[in-house]
Every structure is written in C-alpha cells, then in structure tokens.
PDB file of C-alpha atoms and ligand atoms in Angstrom:
ATOM      1  CA  MET A   1      12.292  -7.056 -25.675  1.00 83.00           C
ATOM      2  CA  PRO A   2      10.539  -7.159 -22.258  1.00 86.00           C
ATOM      3  CA  SER A   3       6.973  -5.873 -21.892  1.00 96.00           C
ATOM      4  CA  THR A   4       6.818  -2.409 -20.379  1.00 98.00           C
ATOM      5  CA  VAL A   5       4.381  -1.453 -17.624  1.00 98.00           C
ATOM      6  CA  LEU A   6       3.445   2.191 -17.153  1.00 98.00           C
ATOM      7  CA  VAL A   7       3.596   3.224 -13.477  1.00 99.00           C
ATOM      8  CA  LEU A   8       1.686   6.475 -13.023  1.00 98.00           C
ATOM      9  CA  ASN A   9       1.725   8.749 -10.009  1.00 98.00           C
ATOM     10  CA  GLY A  10      -0.664  11.659  -9.575  1.00 98.00           C
ATOM     11  CA  PRO A  11      -0.710  15.052  -7.868  1.00 98.00           C
ATOM     12  CA  ASN A  12       1.596  15.810  -4.950  1.00 97.00           C
ATOM     13  CA  LEU A  13       3.268  12.409  -4.912  1.00 97.00           C
ATOM     14  CA  ASN A  14       6.462  14.268  -5.879  1.00 97.00           C
ATOM     15  CA  LEU A  15       6.400  15.564  -2.282  1.00 96.00           C
ATOM     16  CA  LEU A  16       6.856  12.120  -0.769  1.00 97.00           C
ATOM     17  CA  GLY A  17       9.528  11.903   1.900  1.00 93.00           C
ATOM     18  CA  SER A  18       9.350  15.602   2.718  1.00 88.00           C
ATOM     19  CA  ARG A  19       6.091  15.781   4.711  1.00 86.00           C
ATOM     20  CA  GLU A  20       3.505  13.602   6.442  1.00 89.00           C
ATOM     21  CA  PRO A  21       5.872  10.614   6.902  1.00 88.00           C
ATOM     22  CA  GLU A  22       3.448   9.181   9.476  1.00 90.00           C
ATOM     23  CA  ILE A  23       0.962   8.671   6.623  1.00 93.00           C
ATOM     24  CA  TYR A  24       3.132   8.156   3.539  1.00 93.00           C
ATOM     25  CA  GLY A  25       6.444   6.924   4.971  1.00 89.00           C
ATOM     26  CA  HIS A  26       9.970   8.283   4.593  1.00 93.00           C
ATOM     27  CA  GLU A  27      10.694   7.122   1.065  1.00 96.00           C
ATOM     28  CA  THR A  28      10.851   9.630  -1.760  1.00 97.00           C
ATOM     29  CA  LEU A  29       9.234   9.058  -5.137  1.00 98.00           C
ATOM     30  CA  SER A  30      12.731   8.455  -6.553  1.00 98.00           C
ATOM     31  CA  ASP A  31      13.205   5.681  -3.973  1.00 98.00           C
ATOM     32  CA  ILE A  32       9.931   4.115  -5.146  1.00 98.00           C
ATOM     33  CA  ALA A  33      10.958   4.480  -8.785  1.00 98.00           C
ATOM     34  CA  ALA A  34      14.213   2.642  -8.013  1.00 98.00           C
ATOM     35  CA  LEU A  35      12.276  -0.069  -6.161  1.00 98.00           C
ATOM     36  CA  CYS A  36      10.003  -0.492  -9.193  1.00 98.00           C
ATOM     37  CA  GLU A  37      13.014  -0.745 -11.537  1.00 98.00           C
ATOM     38  CA  ARG A  38      14.587  -3.474  -9.384  1.00 98.00           C
ATOM     39  CA  THR A  39      11.307  -5.346  -8.981  1.00 98.00           C
ATOM     40  CA  ALA A  40      10.516  -5.166 -12.686  1.00 98.00           C
ATOM     41  CA  GLU A  41      13.949  -6.515 -13.583  1.00 98.00           C
ATOM     42  CA  SER A  42      13.464  -9.499 -11.300  1.00 98.00           C
ATOM     43  CA  LEU A  43      10.082 -10.164 -12.956  1.00 98.00           C
ATOM     44  CA  GLY A  44      11.487  -9.922 -16.469  1.00 97.00           C
ATOM     45  CA  ILE A  45       9.513  -6.804 -17.369  1.00 98.00           C
ATOM     46  CA  ALA A  46      10.359  -3.115 -17.758  1.00 98.00           C
ATOM     47  CA  VAL A  47       8.793  -0.029 -16.159  1.00 98.00           C
ATOM     48  CA  ASP A  48       8.066   3.442 -17.397  1.00 98.00           C
ATOM     49  CA  PHE A  49       7.716   5.373 -14.110  1.00 98.00           C
ATOM     50  CA  ARG A  50       6.094   8.821 -14.242  1.00 98.00           C
ATOM     51  CA  GLN A  51       4.524  11.494 -12.032  1.00 98.00           C
ATOM     52  CA  SER A  52       2.422  14.510 -12.906  1.00 98.00           C
ATOM     53  CA  ASN A  53       0.402  17.105 -11.045  1.00 98.00           C
ATOM     54  CA  SER A  54      -1.739  17.595 -14.152  1.00 98.00           C
ATOM     55  CA  GLU A  55      -4.878  15.540 -14.768  1.00 98.00           C
ATOM     56  CA  ALA A  56      -4.669  16.281 -18.508  1.00 98.00           C
ATOM     57  CA  GLU A  57      -1.093  14.997 -18.707  1.00 98.00           C
ATOM     58  CA  LEU A  58      -2.016  11.798 -16.878  1.00 98.00           C
ATOM     59  CA  VAL A  59      -4.970  11.244 -19.247  1.00 98.00           C
ATOM     60  CA  ASN A  60      -2.661  11.775 -22.252  1.00 98.00           C
ATOM     61  CA  TRP A  61      -0.145   9.277 -20.886  1.00 98.00           C
ATOM     62  CA  VAL A  62      -2.865   6.671 -20.358  1.00 98.00           C
ATOM     63  CA  GLN A  63      -4.070   7.207 -23.931  1.00 98.00           C
ATOM     64  CA  GLU A  64      -0.523   6.790 -25.280  1.00 98.00           C
ATOM     65  CA  ALA A  65      -0.051   3.611 -23.234  1.00 98.00           C
ATOM     66  CA  ARG A  66      -2.887   1.923 -25.104  1.00 96.00           C
ATOM     67  CA  THR A  67      -0.600   0.982 -27.984  1.00 95.00           C
ATOM     68  CA  SER A  68       2.835   0.995 -26.373  1.00 96.00           C
ATOM     69  CA  ARG A  69       2.522  -0.478 -22.874  1.00 98.00           C
ATOM     70  CA  ALA A  70       1.420  -3.885 -21.584  1.00 98.00           C
ATOM     71  CA  GLY A  71      -0.286  -2.720 -18.393  1.00 98.00           C
ATOM     72  CA  ILE A  72      -0.788   0.209 -16.043  1.00 98.00           C
ATOM     73  CA  ILE A  73      -0.160   0.646 -12.329  1.00 99.00           C
ATOM     74  CA  ILE A  74      -1.649   3.854 -11.029  1.00 99.00           C
ATOM     75  CA  ASN A  75      -1.568   5.824  -7.813  1.00 98.00           C
ATOM     76  CA  ALA A  76      -3.724   8.717  -8.948  1.00 98.00           C
ATOM     77  CA  GLY A  77      -3.316  10.614  -5.671  1.00 98.00           C
ATOM     78  CA  ALA A  78      -6.301  12.843  -4.910  1.00 98.00           C
ATOM     79  CA  LEU A  79      -7.577  12.383  -8.504  1.00 98.00           C
ATOM     80  CA  THR A  80      -8.550   8.882  -7.347  1.00 98.00           C
ATOM     81  CA  HIS A  81     -11.537  10.427  -5.622  1.00 98.00           C
ATOM     82  CA  THR A  82     -12.549  12.946  -8.282  1.00 98.00           C
ATOM     83  CA  SER A  83     -11.506  12.045 -11.811  1.00 98.00           C
ATOM     84  CA  VAL A  84     -14.034  10.522 -14.189  1.00 98.00           C
ATOM     85  CA  ALA A  85     -11.668  11.601 -17.003  1.00 98.00           C
ATOM     86  CA  LEU A  86      -8.920   9.293 -15.727  1.00 98.00           C
ATOM     87  CA  LEU A  87     -11.433   6.490 -15.209  1.00 98.00           C
ATOM     88  CA  ASP A  88     -12.633   6.847 -18.804  1.00 98.00           C
ATOM     89  CA  ALA A  89      -9.062   6.890 -20.159  1.00 98.00           C
ATOM     90  CA  LEU A  90      -8.119   3.781 -18.169  1.00 98.00           C
ATOM     91  CA  THR A  91     -11.249   1.946 -19.279  1.00 98.00           C
ATOM     92  CA  ALA A  92     -10.631   2.918 -22.918  1.00 98.00           C
ATOM     93  CA  SER A  93      -7.047   1.644 -22.716  1.00 98.00           C
ATOM     94  CA  SER A  94      -8.283  -1.961 -22.369  1.00 97.00           C
ATOM     95  CA  LEU A  95      -5.025  -2.672 -20.522  1.00 98.00           C
ATOM     96  CA  PRO A  96      -4.764  -4.518 -17.212  1.00 98.00           C
ATOM     97  CA  VAL A  97      -4.817  -1.829 -14.517  1.00 98.00           C
ATOM     98  CA  VAL A  98      -3.801  -2.177 -10.870  1.00 98.00           C
ATOM     99  CA  GLU A  99      -4.563   0.688  -8.494  1.00 98.00           C
ATOM    100  CA  VAL A 100      -2.138   1.410  -5.655  1.00 98.00           C
ATOM    101  CA  HIS A 101      -2.259   3.658  -2.600  1.00 98.00           C
ATOM    102  CA  LEU A 102       0.509   4.057  -0.060  1.00 97.00           C
ATOM    103  CA  SER A 103      -1.908   4.730   2.766  1.00 97.00           C
ATOM    104  CA  ASN A 104      -4.956   2.720   3.778  1.00 97.00           C
ATOM    105  CA  ILE A 105      -7.617   4.952   2.244  1.00 98.00           C
ATOM    106  CA  PHE A 106     -10.274   3.136   4.311  1.00 98.00           C
ATOM    107  CA  ARG A 107      -8.692   4.222   7.604  1.00 97.00           C
ATOM    108  CA  ARG A 108      -8.733   7.892   6.706  1.00 96.00           C
ATOM    109  CA  GLU A 109     -11.318  10.575   5.911  1.00 97.00           C
ATOM    110  CA  GLU A 110     -14.656   9.396   4.536  1.00 97.00           C
ATOM    111  CA  PHE A 111     -14.110  11.088   1.138  1.00 97.00           C
ATOM    112  CA  ARG A 112     -11.035   8.903   0.476  1.00 98.00           C
ATOM    113  CA  ARG A 113     -13.101   5.723   0.625  1.00 98.00           C
ATOM    114  CA  HIS A 114     -14.509   6.191  -2.845  1.00 98.00           C
ATOM    115  CA  SER A 115     -12.287   5.633  -5.878  1.00 98.00           C
ATOM    116  CA  TYR A 116     -13.390   6.261  -9.464  1.00 98.00           C
ATOM    117  CA  ILE A 117     -10.224   4.482 -10.626  1.00 98.00           C
ATOM    118  CA  SER A 118     -11.282   1.193  -9.014  1.00 98.00           C
ATOM    119  CA  LEU A 119     -13.996   0.732 -11.639  1.00 98.00           C
ATOM    120  CA  ALA A 120     -11.247   0.269 -14.245  1.00 98.00           C
ATOM    121  CA  ALA A 121      -8.881  -1.726 -12.026  1.00 98.00           C
ATOM    122  CA  ARG A 122      -8.327  -5.472 -11.979  1.00 98.00           C
ATOM    123  CA  GLY A 123      -7.068  -5.091  -8.417  1.00 98.00           C
ATOM    124  CA  VAL A 124      -6.507  -2.509  -5.705  1.00 98.00           C
ATOM    125  CA  ILE A 125      -3.673  -2.470  -3.161  1.00 98.00           C
ATOM    126  CA  CYS A 126      -3.632   0.052  -0.328  1.00 98.00           C
ATOM    127  CA  GLY A 127      -2.046   0.638   3.049  1.00 97.00           C
ATOM    128  CA  LEU A 128       1.213  -1.223   2.454  1.00 97.00           C
ATOM    129  CA  GLY A 129       3.392   1.737   1.529  1.00 96.00           C
ATOM    130  CA  SER A 130       5.899   1.248  -1.257  1.00 97.00           C
ATOM    131  CA  GLN A 131       5.475  -2.525  -1.003  1.00 97.00           C
ATOM    132  CA  GLY A 132       2.152  -1.957  -2.763  1.00 98.00           C
ATOM    133  CA  TYR A 133       4.055  -1.048  -5.926  1.00 98.00           C
ATOM    134  CA  GLU A 134       6.088  -4.275  -5.744  1.00 98.00           C
ATOM    135  CA  LEU A 135       2.927  -6.345  -5.287  1.00 98.00           C
ATOM    136  CA  ALA A 136       1.189  -4.497  -8.123  1.00 98.00           C
ATOM    137  CA  LEU A 137       4.117  -5.194 -10.461  1.00 98.00           C
ATOM    138  CA  ALA A 138       4.010  -8.894  -9.612  1.00 98.00           C
ATOM    139  CA  ALA A 139       0.251  -8.916 -10.257  1.00 98.00           C
ATOM    140  CA  VAL A 140       0.532  -7.104 -13.591  1.00 98.00           C
ATOM    141  CA  ALA A 141       3.399  -9.375 -14.670  1.00 98.00           C
ATOM    142  CA  ARG A 142       1.088 -12.356 -14.153  1.00 97.00           C
ATOM    143  CA  LEU A 143      -1.807 -10.691 -15.935  1.00 97.00           C
ATOM    144  CA  ILE A 144       0.450  -9.942 -18.909  1.00 96.00           C
ATOM    145  CA  ALA A 145       1.776 -13.498 -18.974  1.00 94.00           C
ATOM    146  CA  LYS A 146      -1.754 -14.928 -18.948  1.00 77.00           C
ATOM    147  CA  PRO A 147      -3.815 -12.252 -20.645  1.00 64.00           C
ATOM    148  CA  SER A 148      -6.648 -14.515 -21.639  1.00 55.00           C
ATOM    149  CA  LYS A 149      -7.003 -16.482 -18.389  1.00 52.00           C
ATOM    150  CA  ARG A 150     -10.733 -15.802 -18.241  1.00 53.00           C
ATOM    151  CA  THR A 151     -11.164 -16.778 -21.901  1.00 47.00           C
ATOM    152  CA  ALA A 152      -9.082 -19.923 -21.423  1.00 48.00           C
ATOM    153  CA  SER A 153     -11.165 -21.120 -18.481  1.00 47.00           C
ATOM    154  CA  THR A 154     -14.365 -20.255 -20.318  1.00 46.00           C
ATOM    155  CA  GLN A 155     -13.183 -22.327 -23.277  1.00 45.00           C
ATOM    156  CA  LYS A 156     -12.309 -25.231 -20.985  1.00 47.00           C
ATOM    157  CA  THR A 157     -15.727 -25.105 -19.331  1.00 45.00           C
ATOM    158  CA  ALA A 158     -17.469 -24.791 -22.683  1.00 42.00           C
ATOM    159  CA  SER A 159     -15.688 -27.872 -24.050  1.00 43.00           C
ATOM    160  CA  LYS A 160     -16.571 -30.019 -20.998  1.00 45.00           C
ATOM    161  CA  LYS A 161     -19.532 -32.268 -21.681  1.00 44.00           C
ATOM    162  CA  THR A 162     -20.681 -33.093 -18.159  1.00 46.00           C
ATOM    163  CA  PRO A 163     -18.984 -31.972 -14.956  1.00 49.00           C
ATOM    164  CA  ALA A 164     -17.545 -34.716 -12.748  1.00 48.00           C
ATOM    165  CA  LYS A 165     -19.872 -35.734  -9.927  1.00 50.00           C
ATOM    166  CA  GLY A 166     -19.532 -33.502  -6.884  1.00 50.00           C
ATOM    167  CA  LYS A 167     -17.314 -31.033  -8.745  1.00 49.00           C
ATOM    168  CA  ARG A 168     -18.370 -27.429  -8.952  1.00 52.00           C
ATOM    169  CA  THR A 169     -18.407 -25.600 -12.240  1.00 45.00           C
ATOM    170  CA  ARG A 170     -18.602 -21.829 -12.690  1.00 39.00           C
TER     171      ARG A 170
HETATM  172  O1  LIG B 201      -2.263   6.837  -0.121  1.00 73.76           O
HETATM  173  C1  LIG B 201      -2.058   7.222  -1.273  1.00 73.76           C
HETATM  174  O2  LIG B 201      -1.164   6.765  -1.979  1.00 73.76           O
HETATM  175  C2  LIG B 201      -2.892   8.379  -1.837  1.00 73.76           C
HETATM  176  O3  LIG B 201      -3.140   8.116  -3.202  1.00 73.76           O
HETATM  177  C3  LIG B 201      -2.053   9.629  -1.672  1.00 73.76           C
HETATM  178  C4  LIG B 201      -2.799  10.911  -2.077  1.00 73.76           C
HETATM  179  C5  LIG B 201      -4.155  10.987  -1.401  1.00 73.76           C
HETATM  180  O4  LIG B 201      -4.863  12.111  -1.891  1.00 73.76           O
HETATM  181  C6  LIG B 201      -4.975   9.734  -1.624  1.00 73.76           C
HETATM  182  O5  LIG B 201      -6.192   9.865  -0.929  1.00 73.76           O
HETATM  183  C7  LIG B 201      -4.237   8.515  -1.137  1.00 73.76           C
HETATM  184  C8  LIG B 201      -1.991  12.141  -1.679  1.00 73.76           C
HETATM  185  C9  LIG B 201      -0.604  12.205  -2.223  1.00 73.76           C
HETATM  186  C10 LIG B 201       0.091  13.387  -1.633  1.00 73.76           C
HETATM  187  O6  LIG B 201       1.284  12.963  -1.013  1.00 73.76           O
HETATM  188  C11 LIG B 201       1.928  13.801  -0.178  1.00 73.76           C
HETATM  189  C12 LIG B 201       3.148  13.376   0.276  1.00 73.76           C
HETATM  190  C13 LIG B 201       3.845  14.155   1.143  1.00 73.76           C
HETATM  191  C14 LIG B 201       3.349  15.388   1.549  1.00 73.76           C
HETATM  192  C15 LIG B 201       2.129  15.801   1.088  1.00 73.76           C
HETATM  193  C16 LIG B 201       1.409  15.003   0.215  1.00 73.76           C
END
C-alpha cells in the first residue's frame, strides 16, 4: 500500500477561485485537490487532502496523522501567522512537514512575513501558486523514501577514519 501524505488547508482556502484571483489565481481548491491526486499517483504515493476553517479541527487532524500518515503538507492560511497550537501539533507529530503558500508572503503585508509553522517545516514553498503543492509533494516523497538521510550521512562520517586530503567534511 502506498504511503499517504496529509495535505492540509486552513481558513478561507475554500474560497479559492471566487475572489482575489490576482493574488491566489483562478484555480479552486477542488482543482488543487485534483492536481495533488494526479501528482501523488505519479510519485507512487497517496494523498489525504483536507480543508478546515477551524484551528481545533486542523490540530486534531495533525494529531491523528502522527500514526497514520507519512508526512504533512500544510497551507495553514492566516493561521500561519498566528497559531502556536498548530506549530506545537506539527512539531509533536515528528513527521516531515512542508509548508506551502500560493502567494509570495514576502511580497505582501509585513505581518505575513512571519510564520509560526516554518519552525516545524523541513521546507517552505511560496509564491508559485498551485505548483507549490506539486513541488511539496515531490519533496515529501523524497523525504519519505529517505527518512534517515541525516542519520545515514552522520553514520558515514562517523565511520570515516581520516578525510581525504582537500575534501571537506561536515
Ligand atoms: O498565500 C497563501 O497561500 C496564504 O496562506 C493564503 C492565506 C493568507 O492568509 C496567507 O497569508 C497566505 C489566505 C487564504 C484565503 O484565501 C482566499 C481566497 C480567495 C478569496 C479570499 C481568500
């Protein structure tokens, strides 16, 4: 059975496609869900795509994912900039997390430049619209395939006696 990645979408993302297309594009959330399904299939993984306007529901879903999902992709919407609860849940999940934003949060209002979620994220993708979800899925698929990359390289380094001349070690 393929590994399943939880793709979470926060408040107001259900409105996509209806307003502010100059910022968020013309695609609806259903279009993005379909894109994620197709992308996941091509990567040999599965997606569980969800949206909620409730912080509590999102926290509950992250907690449930801990034992049933292989990774999390999250566009927390405005909760990105406010929610320590979501940050704590993501950190506690110990799963690989990739944060996505449709818009470039660094080209917008000052308050959007800070993300609590980023502290729990292995990577952050913003400003590329729905393509960000595709890229995040590819990144999570790799992280799932090589979950202990850091450990493996640490082991390799630890087992090396002396580094080759002129070669850098970390
Ligand atoms: O760029 C993103 O993906 C955001 O996460 C979207 C959030 C915003 O609060 C973040 O700063 C950046 C807002 C989602 C609301 O989307 C709407 C879509 C259409 C109409 C109104 C809101």
